[in-house]
Coordinates of N, CA and C in Angstrom, one line a residue:
X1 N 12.9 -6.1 22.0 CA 12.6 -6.5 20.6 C 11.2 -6.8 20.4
X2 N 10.8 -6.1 19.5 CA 9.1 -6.5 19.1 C 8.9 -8.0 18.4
X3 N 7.6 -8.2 18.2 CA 7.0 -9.7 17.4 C 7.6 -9.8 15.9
X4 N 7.5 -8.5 15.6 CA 8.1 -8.4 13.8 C 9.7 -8.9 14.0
X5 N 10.0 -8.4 14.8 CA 11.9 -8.4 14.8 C 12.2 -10.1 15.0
X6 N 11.2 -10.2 16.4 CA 11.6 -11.1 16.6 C 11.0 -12.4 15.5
X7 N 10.4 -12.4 14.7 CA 9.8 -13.9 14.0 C 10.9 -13.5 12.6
X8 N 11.1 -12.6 12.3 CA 12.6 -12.1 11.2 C 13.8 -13.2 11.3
X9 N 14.3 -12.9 12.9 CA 15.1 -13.5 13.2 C 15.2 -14.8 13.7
X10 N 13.9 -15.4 14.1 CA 14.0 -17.1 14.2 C 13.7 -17.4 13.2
X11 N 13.2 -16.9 12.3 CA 13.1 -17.4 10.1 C 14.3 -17.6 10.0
X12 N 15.3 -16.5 10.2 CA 17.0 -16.4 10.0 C 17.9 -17.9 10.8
X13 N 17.7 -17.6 12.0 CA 17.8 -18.5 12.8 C 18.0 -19.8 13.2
X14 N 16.6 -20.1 12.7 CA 15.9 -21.4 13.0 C 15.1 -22.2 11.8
X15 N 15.2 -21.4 10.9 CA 14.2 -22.8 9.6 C 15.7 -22.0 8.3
X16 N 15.9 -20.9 8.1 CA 17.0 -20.9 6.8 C 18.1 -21.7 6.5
X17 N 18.4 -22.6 5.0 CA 19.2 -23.7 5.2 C 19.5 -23.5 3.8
X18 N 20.3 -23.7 3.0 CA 20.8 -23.5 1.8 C 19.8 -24.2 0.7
X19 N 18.9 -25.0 1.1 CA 17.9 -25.4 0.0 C 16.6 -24.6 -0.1
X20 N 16.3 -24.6 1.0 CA 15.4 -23.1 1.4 C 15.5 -21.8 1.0
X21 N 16.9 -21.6 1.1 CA 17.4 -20.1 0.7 C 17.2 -19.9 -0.6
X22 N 18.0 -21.2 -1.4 CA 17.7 -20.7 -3.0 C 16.5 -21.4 -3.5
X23 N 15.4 -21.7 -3.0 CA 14.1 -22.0 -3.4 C 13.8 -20.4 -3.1
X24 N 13.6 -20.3 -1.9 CA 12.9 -18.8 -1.6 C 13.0 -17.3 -2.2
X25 N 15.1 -17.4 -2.4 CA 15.4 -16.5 -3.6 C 14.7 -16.4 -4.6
X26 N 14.3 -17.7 -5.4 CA 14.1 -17.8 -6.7 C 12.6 -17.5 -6.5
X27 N 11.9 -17.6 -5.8 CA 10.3 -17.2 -5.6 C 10.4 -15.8 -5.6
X28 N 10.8 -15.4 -4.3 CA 11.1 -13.6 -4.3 C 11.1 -13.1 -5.7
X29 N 12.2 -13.6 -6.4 CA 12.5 -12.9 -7.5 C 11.7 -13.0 -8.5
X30 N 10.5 -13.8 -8.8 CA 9.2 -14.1 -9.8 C 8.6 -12.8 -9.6
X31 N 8.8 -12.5 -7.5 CA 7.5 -11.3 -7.6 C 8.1 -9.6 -8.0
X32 N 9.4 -9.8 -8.5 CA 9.8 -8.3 -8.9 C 9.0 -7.6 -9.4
X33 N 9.0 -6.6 -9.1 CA 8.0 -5.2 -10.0 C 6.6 -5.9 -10.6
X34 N 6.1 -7.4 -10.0 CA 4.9 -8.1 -10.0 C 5.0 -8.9 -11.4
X35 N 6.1 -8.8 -12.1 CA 6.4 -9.0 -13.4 C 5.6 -10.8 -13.7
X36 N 5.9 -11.7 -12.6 CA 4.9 -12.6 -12.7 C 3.4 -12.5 -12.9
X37 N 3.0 -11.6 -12.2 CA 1.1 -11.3 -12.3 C 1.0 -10.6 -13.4
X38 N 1.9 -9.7 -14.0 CA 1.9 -9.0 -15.1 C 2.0 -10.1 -16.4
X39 N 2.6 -11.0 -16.4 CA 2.8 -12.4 -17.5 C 1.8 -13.0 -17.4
X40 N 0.8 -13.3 -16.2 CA 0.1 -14.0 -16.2 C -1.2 -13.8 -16.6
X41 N -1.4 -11.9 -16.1 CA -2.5 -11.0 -16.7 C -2.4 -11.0 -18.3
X42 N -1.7 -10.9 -18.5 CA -0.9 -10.5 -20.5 C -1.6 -11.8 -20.8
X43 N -1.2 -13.1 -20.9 CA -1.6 -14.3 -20.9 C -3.3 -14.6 -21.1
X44 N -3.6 -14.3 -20.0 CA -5.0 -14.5 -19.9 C -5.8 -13.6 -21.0
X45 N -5.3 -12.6 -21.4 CA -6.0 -11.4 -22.4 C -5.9 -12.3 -24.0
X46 N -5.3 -13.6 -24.3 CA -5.5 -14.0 -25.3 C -6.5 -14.8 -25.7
X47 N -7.0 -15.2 -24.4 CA -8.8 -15.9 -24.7 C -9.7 -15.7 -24.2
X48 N -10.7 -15.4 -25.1 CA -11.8 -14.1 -24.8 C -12.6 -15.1 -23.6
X49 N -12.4 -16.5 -23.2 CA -12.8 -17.0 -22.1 C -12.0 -16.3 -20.2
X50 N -11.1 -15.9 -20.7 CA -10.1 -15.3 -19.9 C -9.8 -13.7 -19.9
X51 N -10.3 -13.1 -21.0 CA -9.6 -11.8 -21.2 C -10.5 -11.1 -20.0
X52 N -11.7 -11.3 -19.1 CA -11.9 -10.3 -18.4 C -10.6 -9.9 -16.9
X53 N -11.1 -11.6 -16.9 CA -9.3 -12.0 -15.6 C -8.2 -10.9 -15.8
X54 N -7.8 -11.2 -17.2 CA -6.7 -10.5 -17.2 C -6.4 -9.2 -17.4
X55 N -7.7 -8.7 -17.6 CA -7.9 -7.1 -17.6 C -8.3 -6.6 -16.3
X56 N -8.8 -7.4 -15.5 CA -8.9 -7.1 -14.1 C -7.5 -7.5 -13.1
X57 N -6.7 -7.9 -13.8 CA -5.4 -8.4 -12.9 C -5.1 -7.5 -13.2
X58 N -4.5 -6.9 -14.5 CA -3.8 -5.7 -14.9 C -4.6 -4.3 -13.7
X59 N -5.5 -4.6 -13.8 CA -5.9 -3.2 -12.8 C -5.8 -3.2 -11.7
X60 N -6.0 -4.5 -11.2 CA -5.7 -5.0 -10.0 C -3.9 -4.1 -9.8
X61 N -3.3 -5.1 -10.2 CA -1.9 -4.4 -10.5 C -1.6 -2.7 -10.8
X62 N -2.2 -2.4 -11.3 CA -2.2 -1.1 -11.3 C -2.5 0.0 -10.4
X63 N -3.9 -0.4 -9.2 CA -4.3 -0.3 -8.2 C -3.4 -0.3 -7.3
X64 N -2.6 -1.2 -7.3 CA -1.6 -1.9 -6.1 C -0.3 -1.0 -6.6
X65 N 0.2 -0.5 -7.4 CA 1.1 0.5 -7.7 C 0.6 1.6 -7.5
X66 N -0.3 2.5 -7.5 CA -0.9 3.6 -7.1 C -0.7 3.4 -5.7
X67 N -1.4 2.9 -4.8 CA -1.9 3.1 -3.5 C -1.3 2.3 -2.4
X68 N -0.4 1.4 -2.9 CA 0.9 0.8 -1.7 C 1.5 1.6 -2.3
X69 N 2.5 1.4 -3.4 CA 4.1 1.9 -3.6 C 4.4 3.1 -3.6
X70 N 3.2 4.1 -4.4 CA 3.6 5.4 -4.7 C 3.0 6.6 -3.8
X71 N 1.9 6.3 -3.0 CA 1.0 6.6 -1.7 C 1.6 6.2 -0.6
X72 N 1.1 4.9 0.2 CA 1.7 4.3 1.5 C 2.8 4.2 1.3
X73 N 3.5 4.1 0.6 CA 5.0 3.8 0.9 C 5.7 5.3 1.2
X74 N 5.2 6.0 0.7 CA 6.1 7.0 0.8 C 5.3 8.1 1.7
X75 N 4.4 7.8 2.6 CA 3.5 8.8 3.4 C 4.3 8.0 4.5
X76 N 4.3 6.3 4.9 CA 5.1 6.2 5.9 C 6.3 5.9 5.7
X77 N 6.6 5.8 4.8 CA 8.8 5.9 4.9 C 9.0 4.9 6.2
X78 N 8.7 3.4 6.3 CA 8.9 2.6 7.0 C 10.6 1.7 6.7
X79 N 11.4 2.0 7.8 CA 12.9 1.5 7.3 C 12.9 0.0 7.0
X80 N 13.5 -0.4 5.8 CA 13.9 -2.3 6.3 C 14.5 -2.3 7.0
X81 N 13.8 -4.1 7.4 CA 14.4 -4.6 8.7 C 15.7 -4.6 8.6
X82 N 16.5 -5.1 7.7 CA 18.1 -5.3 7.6 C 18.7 -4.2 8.1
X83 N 18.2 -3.0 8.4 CA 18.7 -1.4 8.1 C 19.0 -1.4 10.0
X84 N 17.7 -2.1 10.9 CA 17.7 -1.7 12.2 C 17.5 -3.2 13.2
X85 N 17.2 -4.2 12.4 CA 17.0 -5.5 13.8 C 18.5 -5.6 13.4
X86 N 19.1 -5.8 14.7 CA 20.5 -5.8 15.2 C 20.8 -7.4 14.6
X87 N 21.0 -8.0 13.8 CA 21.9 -9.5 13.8 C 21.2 -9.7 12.3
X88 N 20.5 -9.1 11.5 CA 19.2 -9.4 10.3 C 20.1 -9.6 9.4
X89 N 20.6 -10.1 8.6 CA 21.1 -10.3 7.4 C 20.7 -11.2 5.9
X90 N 19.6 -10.3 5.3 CA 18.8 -10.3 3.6 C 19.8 -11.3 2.8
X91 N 18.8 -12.2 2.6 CA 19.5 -12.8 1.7 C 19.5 -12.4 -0.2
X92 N 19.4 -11.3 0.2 CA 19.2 -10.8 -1.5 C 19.6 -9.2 -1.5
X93 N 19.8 -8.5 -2.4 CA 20.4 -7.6 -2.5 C 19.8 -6.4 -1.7
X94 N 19.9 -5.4 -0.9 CA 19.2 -4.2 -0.8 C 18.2 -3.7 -1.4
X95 N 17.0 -3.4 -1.1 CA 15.8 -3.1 -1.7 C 15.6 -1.5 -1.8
X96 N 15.1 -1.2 -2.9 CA 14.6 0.0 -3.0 C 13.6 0.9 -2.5
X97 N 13.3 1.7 -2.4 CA 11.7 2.6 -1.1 C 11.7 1.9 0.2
X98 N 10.5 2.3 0.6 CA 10.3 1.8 1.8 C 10.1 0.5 2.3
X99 N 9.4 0.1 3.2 CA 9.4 -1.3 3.7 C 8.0 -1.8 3.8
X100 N 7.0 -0.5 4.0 CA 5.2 -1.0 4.4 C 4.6 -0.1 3.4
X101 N 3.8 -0.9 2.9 CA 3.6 -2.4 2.9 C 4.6 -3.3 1.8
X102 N 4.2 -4.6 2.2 CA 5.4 -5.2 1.0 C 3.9 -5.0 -0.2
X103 N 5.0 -4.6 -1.3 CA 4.9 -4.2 -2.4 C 4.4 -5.8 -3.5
X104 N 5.4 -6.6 -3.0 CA 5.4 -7.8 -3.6 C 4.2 -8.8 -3.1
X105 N 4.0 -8.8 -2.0 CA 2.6 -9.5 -1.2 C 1.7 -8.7 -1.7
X106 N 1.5 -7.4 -1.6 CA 0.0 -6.8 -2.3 C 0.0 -6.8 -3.8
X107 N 0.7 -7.2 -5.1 CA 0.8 -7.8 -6.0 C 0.2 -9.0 -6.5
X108 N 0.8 -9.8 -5.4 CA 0.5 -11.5 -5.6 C -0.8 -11.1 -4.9
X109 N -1.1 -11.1 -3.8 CA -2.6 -10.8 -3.7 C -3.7 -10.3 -4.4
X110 N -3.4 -9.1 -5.0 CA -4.5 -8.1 -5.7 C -4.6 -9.7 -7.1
X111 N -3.5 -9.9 -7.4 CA -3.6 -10.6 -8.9 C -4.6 -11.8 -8.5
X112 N -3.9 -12.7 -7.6 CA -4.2 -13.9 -7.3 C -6.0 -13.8 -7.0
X113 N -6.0 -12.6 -6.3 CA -7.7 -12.8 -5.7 C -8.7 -12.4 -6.7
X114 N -7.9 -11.8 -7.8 CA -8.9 -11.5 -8.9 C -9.0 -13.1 -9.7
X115 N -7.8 -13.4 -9.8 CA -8.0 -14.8 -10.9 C -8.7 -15.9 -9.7
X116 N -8.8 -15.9 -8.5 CA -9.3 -16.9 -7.6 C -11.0 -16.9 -8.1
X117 N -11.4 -15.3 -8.3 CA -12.9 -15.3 -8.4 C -13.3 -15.0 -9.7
X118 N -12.2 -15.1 -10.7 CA -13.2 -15.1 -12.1 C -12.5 -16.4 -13.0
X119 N -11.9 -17.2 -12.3 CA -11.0 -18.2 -13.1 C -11.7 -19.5 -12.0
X120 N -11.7 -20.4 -12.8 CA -11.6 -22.2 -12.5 C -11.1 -22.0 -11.2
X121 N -11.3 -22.8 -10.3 CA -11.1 -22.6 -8.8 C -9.4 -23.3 -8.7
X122 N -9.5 -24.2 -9.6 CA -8.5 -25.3 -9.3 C -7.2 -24.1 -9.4
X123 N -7.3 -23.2 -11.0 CA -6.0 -22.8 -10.9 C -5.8 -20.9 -9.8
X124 N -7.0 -20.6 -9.5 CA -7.2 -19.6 -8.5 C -6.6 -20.4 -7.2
X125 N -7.1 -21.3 -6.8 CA -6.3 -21.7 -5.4 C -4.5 -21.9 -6.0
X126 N -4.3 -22.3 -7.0 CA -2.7 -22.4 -7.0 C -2.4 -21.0 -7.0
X127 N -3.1 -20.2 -8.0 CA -2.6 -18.4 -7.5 C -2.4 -18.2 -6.2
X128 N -3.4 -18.4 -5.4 CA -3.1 -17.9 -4.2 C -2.0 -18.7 -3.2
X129 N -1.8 -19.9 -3.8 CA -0.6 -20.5 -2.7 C 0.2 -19.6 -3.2
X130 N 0.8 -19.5 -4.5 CA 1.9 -18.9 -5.3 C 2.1 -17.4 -4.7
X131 N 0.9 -16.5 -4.2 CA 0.7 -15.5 -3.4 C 1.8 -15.9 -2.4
X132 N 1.0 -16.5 -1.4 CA 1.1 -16.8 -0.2 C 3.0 -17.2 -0.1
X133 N 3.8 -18.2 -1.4 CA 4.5 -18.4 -1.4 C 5.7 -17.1 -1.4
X134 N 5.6 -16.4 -2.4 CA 5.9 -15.1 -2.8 C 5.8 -14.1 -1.6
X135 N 4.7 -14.2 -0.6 CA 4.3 -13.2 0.8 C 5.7 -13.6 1.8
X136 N 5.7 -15.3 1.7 CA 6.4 -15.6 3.1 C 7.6 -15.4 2.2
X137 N 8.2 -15.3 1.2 CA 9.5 -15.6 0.9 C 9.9 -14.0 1.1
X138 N 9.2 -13.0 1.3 CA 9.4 -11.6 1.6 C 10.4 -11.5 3.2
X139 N 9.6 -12.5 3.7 CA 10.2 -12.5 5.4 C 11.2 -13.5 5.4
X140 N 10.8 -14.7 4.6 CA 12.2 -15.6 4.4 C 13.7 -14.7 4.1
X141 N 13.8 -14.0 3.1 CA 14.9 -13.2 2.6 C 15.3 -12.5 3.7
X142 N 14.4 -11.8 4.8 CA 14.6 -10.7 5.5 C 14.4 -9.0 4.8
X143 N 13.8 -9.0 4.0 CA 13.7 -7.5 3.5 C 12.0 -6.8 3.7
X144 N 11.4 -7.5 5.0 CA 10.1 -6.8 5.2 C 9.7 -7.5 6.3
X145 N 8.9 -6.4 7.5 CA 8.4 -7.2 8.4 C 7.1 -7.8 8.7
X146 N 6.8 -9.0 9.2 CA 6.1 -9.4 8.9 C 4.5 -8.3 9.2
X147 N 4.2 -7.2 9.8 CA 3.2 -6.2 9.1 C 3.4 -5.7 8.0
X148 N 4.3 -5.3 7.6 CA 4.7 -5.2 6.2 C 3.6 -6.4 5.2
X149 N 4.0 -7.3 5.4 CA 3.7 -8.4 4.0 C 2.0 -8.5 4.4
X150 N 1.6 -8.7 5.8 CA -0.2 -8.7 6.3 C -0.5 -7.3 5.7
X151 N 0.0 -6.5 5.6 CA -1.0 -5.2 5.1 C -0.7 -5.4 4.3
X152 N 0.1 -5.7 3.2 CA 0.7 -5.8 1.7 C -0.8 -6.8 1.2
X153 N -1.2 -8.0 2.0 CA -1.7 -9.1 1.5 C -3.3 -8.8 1.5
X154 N -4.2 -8.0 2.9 CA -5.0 -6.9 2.8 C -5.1 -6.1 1.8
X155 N -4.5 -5.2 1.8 CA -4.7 -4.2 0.5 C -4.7 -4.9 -0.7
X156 N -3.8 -5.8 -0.9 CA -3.8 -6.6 -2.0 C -5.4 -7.1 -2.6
X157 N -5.5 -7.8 -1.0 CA -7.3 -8.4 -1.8 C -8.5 -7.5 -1.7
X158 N -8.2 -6.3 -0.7 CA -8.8 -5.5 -1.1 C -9.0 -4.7 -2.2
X159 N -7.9 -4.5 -2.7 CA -7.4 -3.7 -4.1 C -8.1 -4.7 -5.1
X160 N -8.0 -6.0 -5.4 CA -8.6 -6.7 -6.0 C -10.3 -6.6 -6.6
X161 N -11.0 -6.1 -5.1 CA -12.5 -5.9 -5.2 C -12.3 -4.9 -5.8
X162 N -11.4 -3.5 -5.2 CA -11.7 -2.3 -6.5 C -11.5 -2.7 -7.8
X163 N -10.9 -3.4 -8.3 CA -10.5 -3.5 -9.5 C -11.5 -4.4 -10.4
X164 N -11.9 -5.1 -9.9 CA -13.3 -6.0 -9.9 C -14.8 -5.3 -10.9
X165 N -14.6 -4.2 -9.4 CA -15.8 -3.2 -9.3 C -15.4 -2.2 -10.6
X166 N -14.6 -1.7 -10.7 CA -13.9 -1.0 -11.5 C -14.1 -1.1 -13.1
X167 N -13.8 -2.5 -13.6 CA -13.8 -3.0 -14.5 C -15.3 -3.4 -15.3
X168 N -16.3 -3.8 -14.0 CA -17.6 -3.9 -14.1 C -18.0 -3.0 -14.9
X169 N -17.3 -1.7 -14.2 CA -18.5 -0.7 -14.0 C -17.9 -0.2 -15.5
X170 N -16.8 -0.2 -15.9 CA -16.6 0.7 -17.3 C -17.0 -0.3 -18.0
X171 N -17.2 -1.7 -18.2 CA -17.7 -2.4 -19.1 C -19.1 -2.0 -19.4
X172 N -19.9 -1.9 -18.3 CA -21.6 -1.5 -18.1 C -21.6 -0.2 -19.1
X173 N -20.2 1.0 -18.4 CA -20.4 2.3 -19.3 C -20.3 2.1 -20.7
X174 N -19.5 1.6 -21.0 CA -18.7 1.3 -22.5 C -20.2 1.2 -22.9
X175 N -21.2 -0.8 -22.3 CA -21.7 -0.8 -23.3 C -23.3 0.1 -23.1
X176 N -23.3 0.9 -22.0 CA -24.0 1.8 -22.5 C -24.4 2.8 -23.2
X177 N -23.1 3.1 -23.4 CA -22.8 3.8 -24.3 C -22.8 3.5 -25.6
X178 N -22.4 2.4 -25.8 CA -22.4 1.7 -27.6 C -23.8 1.5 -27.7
X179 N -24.9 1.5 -26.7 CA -26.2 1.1 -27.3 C -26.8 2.5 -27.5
X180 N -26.3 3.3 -26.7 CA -26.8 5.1 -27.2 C -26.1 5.9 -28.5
X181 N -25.4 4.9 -28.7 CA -24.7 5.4 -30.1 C -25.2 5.3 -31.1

């Protein structure tokens, strides 16, 4: 048995307890289809002290759907754990596509690292616990192994700086363009 299988099943094992479970369920489920960073992007777009944040999360997000879910996920076709570690049993329903990278760690990442570096520090560091919480509740459930959620949380902050750079750079175009108009 490898490191992945095996830290799966002492999470299962050795720390899961019915108050855990449904705290961790209920985190997991905030990071569906990133629908939390997507509320919190939307959010931020209503004060022009905030709207760059949240135009850069949204891309961030968008980045992180292109290039985990619909690229890496489906170039490596990585099975869930539940599917093959022998005793695994998800505390949440069957998941859809593949397994690498978690989808939901590079979400909470890409979002979180963008609001960490253009937002107030105080509520950037709670983004990123909320990350971090949402990363580990991937392996708590059992539906990803733990390379799964480290490359998920990688790309994630990587994906972040593109989106950064990204947003920079069309703002620069935009307003160079409005001055040549």
């Amino acid at each position: 048995m490898n490191l992945d299988s095996s830290i799966l099943l002492f999470l299962q094992d050795e720390v899961r307890n019915p108050a855990l479970d449904t705290f961790f369920v209920f985190i997991t489920s905030l990071g569906n289809a990133g629908m939390i960073w997507i509320v919190l992007s939307l959010i931020l777009l209503f004060s022009k002290k905030t709207r760059k944040a949240g135009v850069m999360g949204f891309c961030a997000l968008l980045l992180t759907l292109l290039i985990n879910n619909l690229l890496i996920k489906n170039v490596v076709g990585r099975t869930r754990p539940y599917e093959v570690v022998r005793g695994l049993v998800p505390l949440i329903k069957k998941q859809m596509g593949a397994s690498f990278p978690s989808g939901h760690s590079a979400c909470a990442f890409a979002a979180a690292s963008v609001f960490y570096r253009t937002l107030p520090k105080k509520f950037g560091i709670v983004a990123l616990l909320f990350a971090t919480l949402i990363s580990f509740s991937r392996l708590y459930v059992g539906v990803h192994y733990p390379s799964d959620v480290l490359v998920g949380m990688i790309n994630g902050v990587l994906l972040s700086y593109a989106s950064e750079e990204l947003v920079n750079r069309m703002k620069e175009f935009y307003e160079l363009h409005r001055l040549n108009s």
